[in-house]
JSON list of C-alpha atoms in Angstrom, two decimals:
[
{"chain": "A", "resi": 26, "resn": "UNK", "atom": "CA", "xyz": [-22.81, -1.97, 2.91]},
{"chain": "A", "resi": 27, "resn": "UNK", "atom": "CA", "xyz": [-22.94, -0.72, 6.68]},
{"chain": "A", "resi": 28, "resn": "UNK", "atom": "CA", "xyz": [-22.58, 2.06, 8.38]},
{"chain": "A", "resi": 29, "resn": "UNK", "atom": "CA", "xyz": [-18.86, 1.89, 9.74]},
{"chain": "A", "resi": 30, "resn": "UNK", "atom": "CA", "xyz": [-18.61, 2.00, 13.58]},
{"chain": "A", "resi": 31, "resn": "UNK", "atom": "CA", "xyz": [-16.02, 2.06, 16.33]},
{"chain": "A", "resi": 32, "resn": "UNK", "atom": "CA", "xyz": [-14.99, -1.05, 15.97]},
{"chain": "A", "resi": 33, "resn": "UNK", "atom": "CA", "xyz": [-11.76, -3.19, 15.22]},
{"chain": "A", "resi": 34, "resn": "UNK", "atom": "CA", "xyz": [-13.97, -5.08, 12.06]},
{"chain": "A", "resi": 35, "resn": "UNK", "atom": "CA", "xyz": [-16.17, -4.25, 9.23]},
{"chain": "A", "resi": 36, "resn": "UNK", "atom": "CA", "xyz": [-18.25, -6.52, 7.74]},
{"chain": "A", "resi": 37, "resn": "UNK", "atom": "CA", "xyz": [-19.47, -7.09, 4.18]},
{"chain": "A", "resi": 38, "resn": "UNK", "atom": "CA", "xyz": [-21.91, -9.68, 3.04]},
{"chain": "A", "resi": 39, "resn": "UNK", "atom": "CA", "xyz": [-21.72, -12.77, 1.11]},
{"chain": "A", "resi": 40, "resn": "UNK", "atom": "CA", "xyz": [-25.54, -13.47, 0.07]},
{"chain": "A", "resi": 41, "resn": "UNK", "atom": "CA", "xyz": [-26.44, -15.96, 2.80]},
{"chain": "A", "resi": 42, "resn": "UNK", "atom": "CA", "xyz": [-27.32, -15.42, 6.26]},
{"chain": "A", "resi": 43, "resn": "UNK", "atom": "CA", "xyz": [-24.71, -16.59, 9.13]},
{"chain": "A", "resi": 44, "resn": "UNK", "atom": "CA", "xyz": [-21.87, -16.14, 6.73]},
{"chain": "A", "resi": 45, "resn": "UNK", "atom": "CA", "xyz": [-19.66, -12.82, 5.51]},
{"chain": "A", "resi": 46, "resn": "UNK", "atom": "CA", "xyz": [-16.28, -11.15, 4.98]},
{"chain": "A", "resi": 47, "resn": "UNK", "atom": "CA", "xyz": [-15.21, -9.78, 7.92]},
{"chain": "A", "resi": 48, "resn": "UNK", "atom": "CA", "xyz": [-12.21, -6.75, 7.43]},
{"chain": "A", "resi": 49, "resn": "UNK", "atom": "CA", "xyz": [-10.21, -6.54, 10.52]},
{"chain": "A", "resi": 50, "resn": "UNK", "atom": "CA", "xyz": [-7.67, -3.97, 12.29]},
{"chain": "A", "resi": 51, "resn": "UNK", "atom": "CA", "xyz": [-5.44, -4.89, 15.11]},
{"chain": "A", "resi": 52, "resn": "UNK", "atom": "CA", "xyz": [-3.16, -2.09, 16.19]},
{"chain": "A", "resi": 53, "resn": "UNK", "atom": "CA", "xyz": [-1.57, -4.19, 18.86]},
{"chain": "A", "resi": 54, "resn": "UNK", "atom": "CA", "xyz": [-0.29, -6.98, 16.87]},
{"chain": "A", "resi": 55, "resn": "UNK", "atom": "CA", "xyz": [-0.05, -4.50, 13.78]},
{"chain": "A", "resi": 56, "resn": "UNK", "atom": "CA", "xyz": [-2.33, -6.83, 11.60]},
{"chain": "A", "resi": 57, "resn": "UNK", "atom": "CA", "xyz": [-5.05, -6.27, 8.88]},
{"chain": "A", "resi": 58, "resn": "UNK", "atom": "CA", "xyz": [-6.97, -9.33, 8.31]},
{"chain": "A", "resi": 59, "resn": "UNK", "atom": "CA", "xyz": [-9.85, -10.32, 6.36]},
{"chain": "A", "resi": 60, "resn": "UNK", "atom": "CA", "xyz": [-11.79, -13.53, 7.47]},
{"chain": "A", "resi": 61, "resn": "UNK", "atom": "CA", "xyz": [-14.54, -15.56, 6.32]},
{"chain": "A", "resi": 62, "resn": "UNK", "atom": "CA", "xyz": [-17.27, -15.51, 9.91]},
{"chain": "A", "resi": 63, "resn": "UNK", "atom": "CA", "xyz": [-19.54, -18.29, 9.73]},
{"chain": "A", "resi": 64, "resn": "UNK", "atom": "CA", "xyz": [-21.77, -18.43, 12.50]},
{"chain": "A", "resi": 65, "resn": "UNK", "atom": "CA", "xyz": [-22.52, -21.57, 14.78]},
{"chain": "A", "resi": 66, "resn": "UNK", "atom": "CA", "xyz": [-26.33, -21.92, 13.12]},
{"chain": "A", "resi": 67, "resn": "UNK", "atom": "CA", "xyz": [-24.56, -23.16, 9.82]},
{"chain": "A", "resi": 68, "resn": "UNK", "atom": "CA", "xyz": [-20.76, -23.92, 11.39]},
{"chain": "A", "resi": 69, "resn": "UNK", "atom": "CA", "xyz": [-21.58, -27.28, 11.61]},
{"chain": "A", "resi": 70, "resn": "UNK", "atom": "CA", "xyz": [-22.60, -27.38, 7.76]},
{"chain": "A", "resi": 71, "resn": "UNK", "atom": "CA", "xyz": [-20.93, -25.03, 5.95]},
{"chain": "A", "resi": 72, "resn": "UNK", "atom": "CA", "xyz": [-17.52, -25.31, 7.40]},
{"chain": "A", "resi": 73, "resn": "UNK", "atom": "CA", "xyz": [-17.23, -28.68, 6.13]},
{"chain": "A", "resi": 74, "resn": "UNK", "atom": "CA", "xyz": [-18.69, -27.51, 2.65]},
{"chain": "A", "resi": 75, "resn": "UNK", "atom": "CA", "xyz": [-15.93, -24.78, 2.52]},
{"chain": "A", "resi": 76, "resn": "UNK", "atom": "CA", "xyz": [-13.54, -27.28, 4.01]},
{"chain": "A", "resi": 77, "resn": "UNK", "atom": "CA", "xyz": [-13.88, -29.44, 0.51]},
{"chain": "A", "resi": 78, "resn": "UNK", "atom": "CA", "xyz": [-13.02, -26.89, -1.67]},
{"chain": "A", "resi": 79, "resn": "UNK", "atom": "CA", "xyz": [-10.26, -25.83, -0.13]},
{"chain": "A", "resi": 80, "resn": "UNK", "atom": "CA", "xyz": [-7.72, -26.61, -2.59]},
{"chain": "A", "resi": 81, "resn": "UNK", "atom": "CA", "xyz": [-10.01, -24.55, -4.60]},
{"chain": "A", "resi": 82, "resn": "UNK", "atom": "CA", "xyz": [-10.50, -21.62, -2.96]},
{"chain": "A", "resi": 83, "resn": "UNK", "atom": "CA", "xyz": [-7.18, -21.41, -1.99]},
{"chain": "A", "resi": 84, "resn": "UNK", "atom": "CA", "xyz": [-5.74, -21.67, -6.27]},
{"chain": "A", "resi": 85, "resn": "UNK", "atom": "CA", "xyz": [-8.41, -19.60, -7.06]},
{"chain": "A", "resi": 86, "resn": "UNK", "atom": "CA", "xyz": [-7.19, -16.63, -4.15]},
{"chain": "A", "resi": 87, "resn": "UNK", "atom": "CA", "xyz": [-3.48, -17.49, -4.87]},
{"chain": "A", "resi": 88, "resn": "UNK", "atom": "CA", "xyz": [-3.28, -17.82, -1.18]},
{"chain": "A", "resi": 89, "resn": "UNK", "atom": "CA", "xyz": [-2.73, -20.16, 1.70]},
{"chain": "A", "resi": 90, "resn": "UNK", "atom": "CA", "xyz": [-5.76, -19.63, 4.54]},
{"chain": "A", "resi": 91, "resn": "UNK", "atom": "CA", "xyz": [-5.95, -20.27, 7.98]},
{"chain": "A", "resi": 92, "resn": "UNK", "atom": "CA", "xyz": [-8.74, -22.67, 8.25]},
{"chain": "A", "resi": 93, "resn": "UNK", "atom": "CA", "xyz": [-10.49, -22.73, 11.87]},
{"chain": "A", "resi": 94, "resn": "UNK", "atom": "CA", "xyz": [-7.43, -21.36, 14.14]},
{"chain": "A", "resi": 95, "resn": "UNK", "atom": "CA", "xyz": [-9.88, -21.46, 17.22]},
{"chain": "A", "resi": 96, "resn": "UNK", "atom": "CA", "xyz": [-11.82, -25.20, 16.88]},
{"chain": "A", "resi": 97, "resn": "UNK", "atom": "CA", "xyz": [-13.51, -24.98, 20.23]},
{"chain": "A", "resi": 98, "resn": "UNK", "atom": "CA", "xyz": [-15.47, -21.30, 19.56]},
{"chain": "A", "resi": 99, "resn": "UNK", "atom": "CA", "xyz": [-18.90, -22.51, 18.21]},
{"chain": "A", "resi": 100, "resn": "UNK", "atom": "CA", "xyz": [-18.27, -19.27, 15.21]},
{"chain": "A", "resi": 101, "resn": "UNK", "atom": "CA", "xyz": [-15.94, -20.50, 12.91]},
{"chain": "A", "resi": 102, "resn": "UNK", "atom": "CA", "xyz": [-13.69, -18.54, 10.79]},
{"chain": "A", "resi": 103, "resn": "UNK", "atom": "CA", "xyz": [-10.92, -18.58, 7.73]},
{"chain": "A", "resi": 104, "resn": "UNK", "atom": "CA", "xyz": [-8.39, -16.05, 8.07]},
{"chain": "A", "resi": 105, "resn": "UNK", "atom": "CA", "xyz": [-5.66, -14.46, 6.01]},
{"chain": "A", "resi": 106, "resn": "UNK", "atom": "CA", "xyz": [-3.14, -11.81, 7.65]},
{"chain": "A", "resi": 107, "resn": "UNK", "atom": "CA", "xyz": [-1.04, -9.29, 7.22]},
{"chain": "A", "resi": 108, "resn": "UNK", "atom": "CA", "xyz": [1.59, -7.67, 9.08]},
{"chain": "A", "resi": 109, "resn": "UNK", "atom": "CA", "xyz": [2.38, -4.12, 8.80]},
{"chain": "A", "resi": 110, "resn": "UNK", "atom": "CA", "xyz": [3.60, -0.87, 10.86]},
{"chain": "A", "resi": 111, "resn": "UNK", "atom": "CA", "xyz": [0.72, 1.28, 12.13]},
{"chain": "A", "resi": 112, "resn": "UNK", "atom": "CA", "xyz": [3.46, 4.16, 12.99]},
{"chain": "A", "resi": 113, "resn": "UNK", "atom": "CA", "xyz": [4.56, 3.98, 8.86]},
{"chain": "A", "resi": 114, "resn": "UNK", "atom": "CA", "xyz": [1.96, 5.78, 7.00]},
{"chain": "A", "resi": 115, "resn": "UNK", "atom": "CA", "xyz": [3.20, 4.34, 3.99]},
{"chain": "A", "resi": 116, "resn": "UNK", "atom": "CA", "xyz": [2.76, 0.84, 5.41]},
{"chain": "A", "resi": 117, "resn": "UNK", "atom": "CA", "xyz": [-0.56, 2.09, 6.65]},
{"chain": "A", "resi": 118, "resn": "UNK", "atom": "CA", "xyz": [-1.79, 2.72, 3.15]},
{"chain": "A", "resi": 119, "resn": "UNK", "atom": "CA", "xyz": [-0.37, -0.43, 1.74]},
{"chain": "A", "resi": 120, "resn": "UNK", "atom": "CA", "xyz": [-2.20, -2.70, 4.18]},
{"chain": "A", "resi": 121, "resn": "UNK", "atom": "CA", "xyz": [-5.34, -0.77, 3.55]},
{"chain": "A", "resi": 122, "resn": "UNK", "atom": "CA", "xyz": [-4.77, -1.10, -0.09]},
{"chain": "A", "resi": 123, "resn": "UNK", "atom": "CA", "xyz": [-4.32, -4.78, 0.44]},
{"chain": "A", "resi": 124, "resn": "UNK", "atom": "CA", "xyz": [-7.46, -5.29, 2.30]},
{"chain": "A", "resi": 125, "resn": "UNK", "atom": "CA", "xyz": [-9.34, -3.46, -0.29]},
{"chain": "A", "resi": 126, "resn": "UNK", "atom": "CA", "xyz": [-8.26, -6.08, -2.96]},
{"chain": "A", "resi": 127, "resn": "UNK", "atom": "CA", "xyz": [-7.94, -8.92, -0.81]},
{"chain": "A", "resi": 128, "resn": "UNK", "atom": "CA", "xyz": [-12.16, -8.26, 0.32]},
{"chain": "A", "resi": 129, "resn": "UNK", "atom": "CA", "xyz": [-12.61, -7.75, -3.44]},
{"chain": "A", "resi": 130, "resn": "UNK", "atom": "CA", "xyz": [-11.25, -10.91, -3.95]},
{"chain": "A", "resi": 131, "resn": "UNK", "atom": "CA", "xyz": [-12.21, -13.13, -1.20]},
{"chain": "A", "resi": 132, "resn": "UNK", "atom": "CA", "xyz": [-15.79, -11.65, -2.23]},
{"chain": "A", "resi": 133, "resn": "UNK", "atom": "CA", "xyz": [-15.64, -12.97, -5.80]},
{"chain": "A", "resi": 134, "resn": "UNK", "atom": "CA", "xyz": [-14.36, -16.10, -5.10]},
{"chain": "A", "resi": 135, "resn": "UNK", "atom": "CA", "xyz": [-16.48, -16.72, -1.85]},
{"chain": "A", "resi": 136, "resn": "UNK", "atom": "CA", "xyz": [-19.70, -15.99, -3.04]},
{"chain": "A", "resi": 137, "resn": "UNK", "atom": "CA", "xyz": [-19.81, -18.32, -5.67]},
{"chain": "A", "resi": 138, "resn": "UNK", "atom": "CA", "xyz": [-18.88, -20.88, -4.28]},
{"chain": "A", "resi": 139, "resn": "UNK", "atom": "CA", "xyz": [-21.61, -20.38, -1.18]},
{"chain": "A", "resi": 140, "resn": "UNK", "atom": "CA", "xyz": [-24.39, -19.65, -3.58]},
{"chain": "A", "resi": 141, "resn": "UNK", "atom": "CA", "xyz": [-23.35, -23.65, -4.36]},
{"chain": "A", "resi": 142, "resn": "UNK", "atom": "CA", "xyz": [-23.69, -24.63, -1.34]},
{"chain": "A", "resi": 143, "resn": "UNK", "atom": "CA", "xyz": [-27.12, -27.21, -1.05]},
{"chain": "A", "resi": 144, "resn": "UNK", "atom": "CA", "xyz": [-27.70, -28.05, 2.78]},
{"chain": "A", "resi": 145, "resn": "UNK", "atom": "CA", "xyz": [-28.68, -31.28, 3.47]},
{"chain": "A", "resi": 146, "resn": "UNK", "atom": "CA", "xyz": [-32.20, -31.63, 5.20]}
]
């Protein structure tokens, strides 16, 4: 774990360099998000890899993911939103309670399936 910062993400790892579960918080499109970050030194690789198990992943999160919503950035990412109110405290607490599981989750199922992963030389 890290040291949280002013920030509107929080990271958490995934065992391999250039790849983790990134938590985020946007207040002005009243989002929580969690997103797989894969950085452009493996993008070109391990997007792909991910890419093939998708049907997987996806059965195995119960969720549909948003796979590369910005092709052109060199950092590719998988997303999954949510909506909620920032001025409802109890909406508040139920995103934050659905990040919690979601990054639990998205962990699990993510981590595996990288550790997997064989690059090809």
């Amino acid at each position: 774990m890290q040291t949280p910062r002013p920030q509107y993400w929080f990271d958490v790892t995934l065992g391999k360099s250039n790849v983790h579960l990134s938590n985020t918080c946007n207040t002005d499109q009243n989002t929580v998000g969690i997103r797989v970050y894969i950085g452009s030194r493996i993008a070109e690789n391990m997007l792909p890899y991910l890419e093939s198990r998708k049907i997987e992943i996806e059965a195995e999160l119960g969720e549909t993911l948003t796979w590369n919503p910005n092709p052109d950035n060199r950092d590719k990412v998988i997303t999954l939103i949510k909506t909620t109110d920032f001025g409802n405290e109890r909406q508040v607490d139920d995103a934050l309670d659905w990040l919690v599981q979601k990054t639990i989750h998205f962990r699990t199922v993510f981590a595996k399936i990288i550790r997997q992963y064989q690059p090809t030389t």
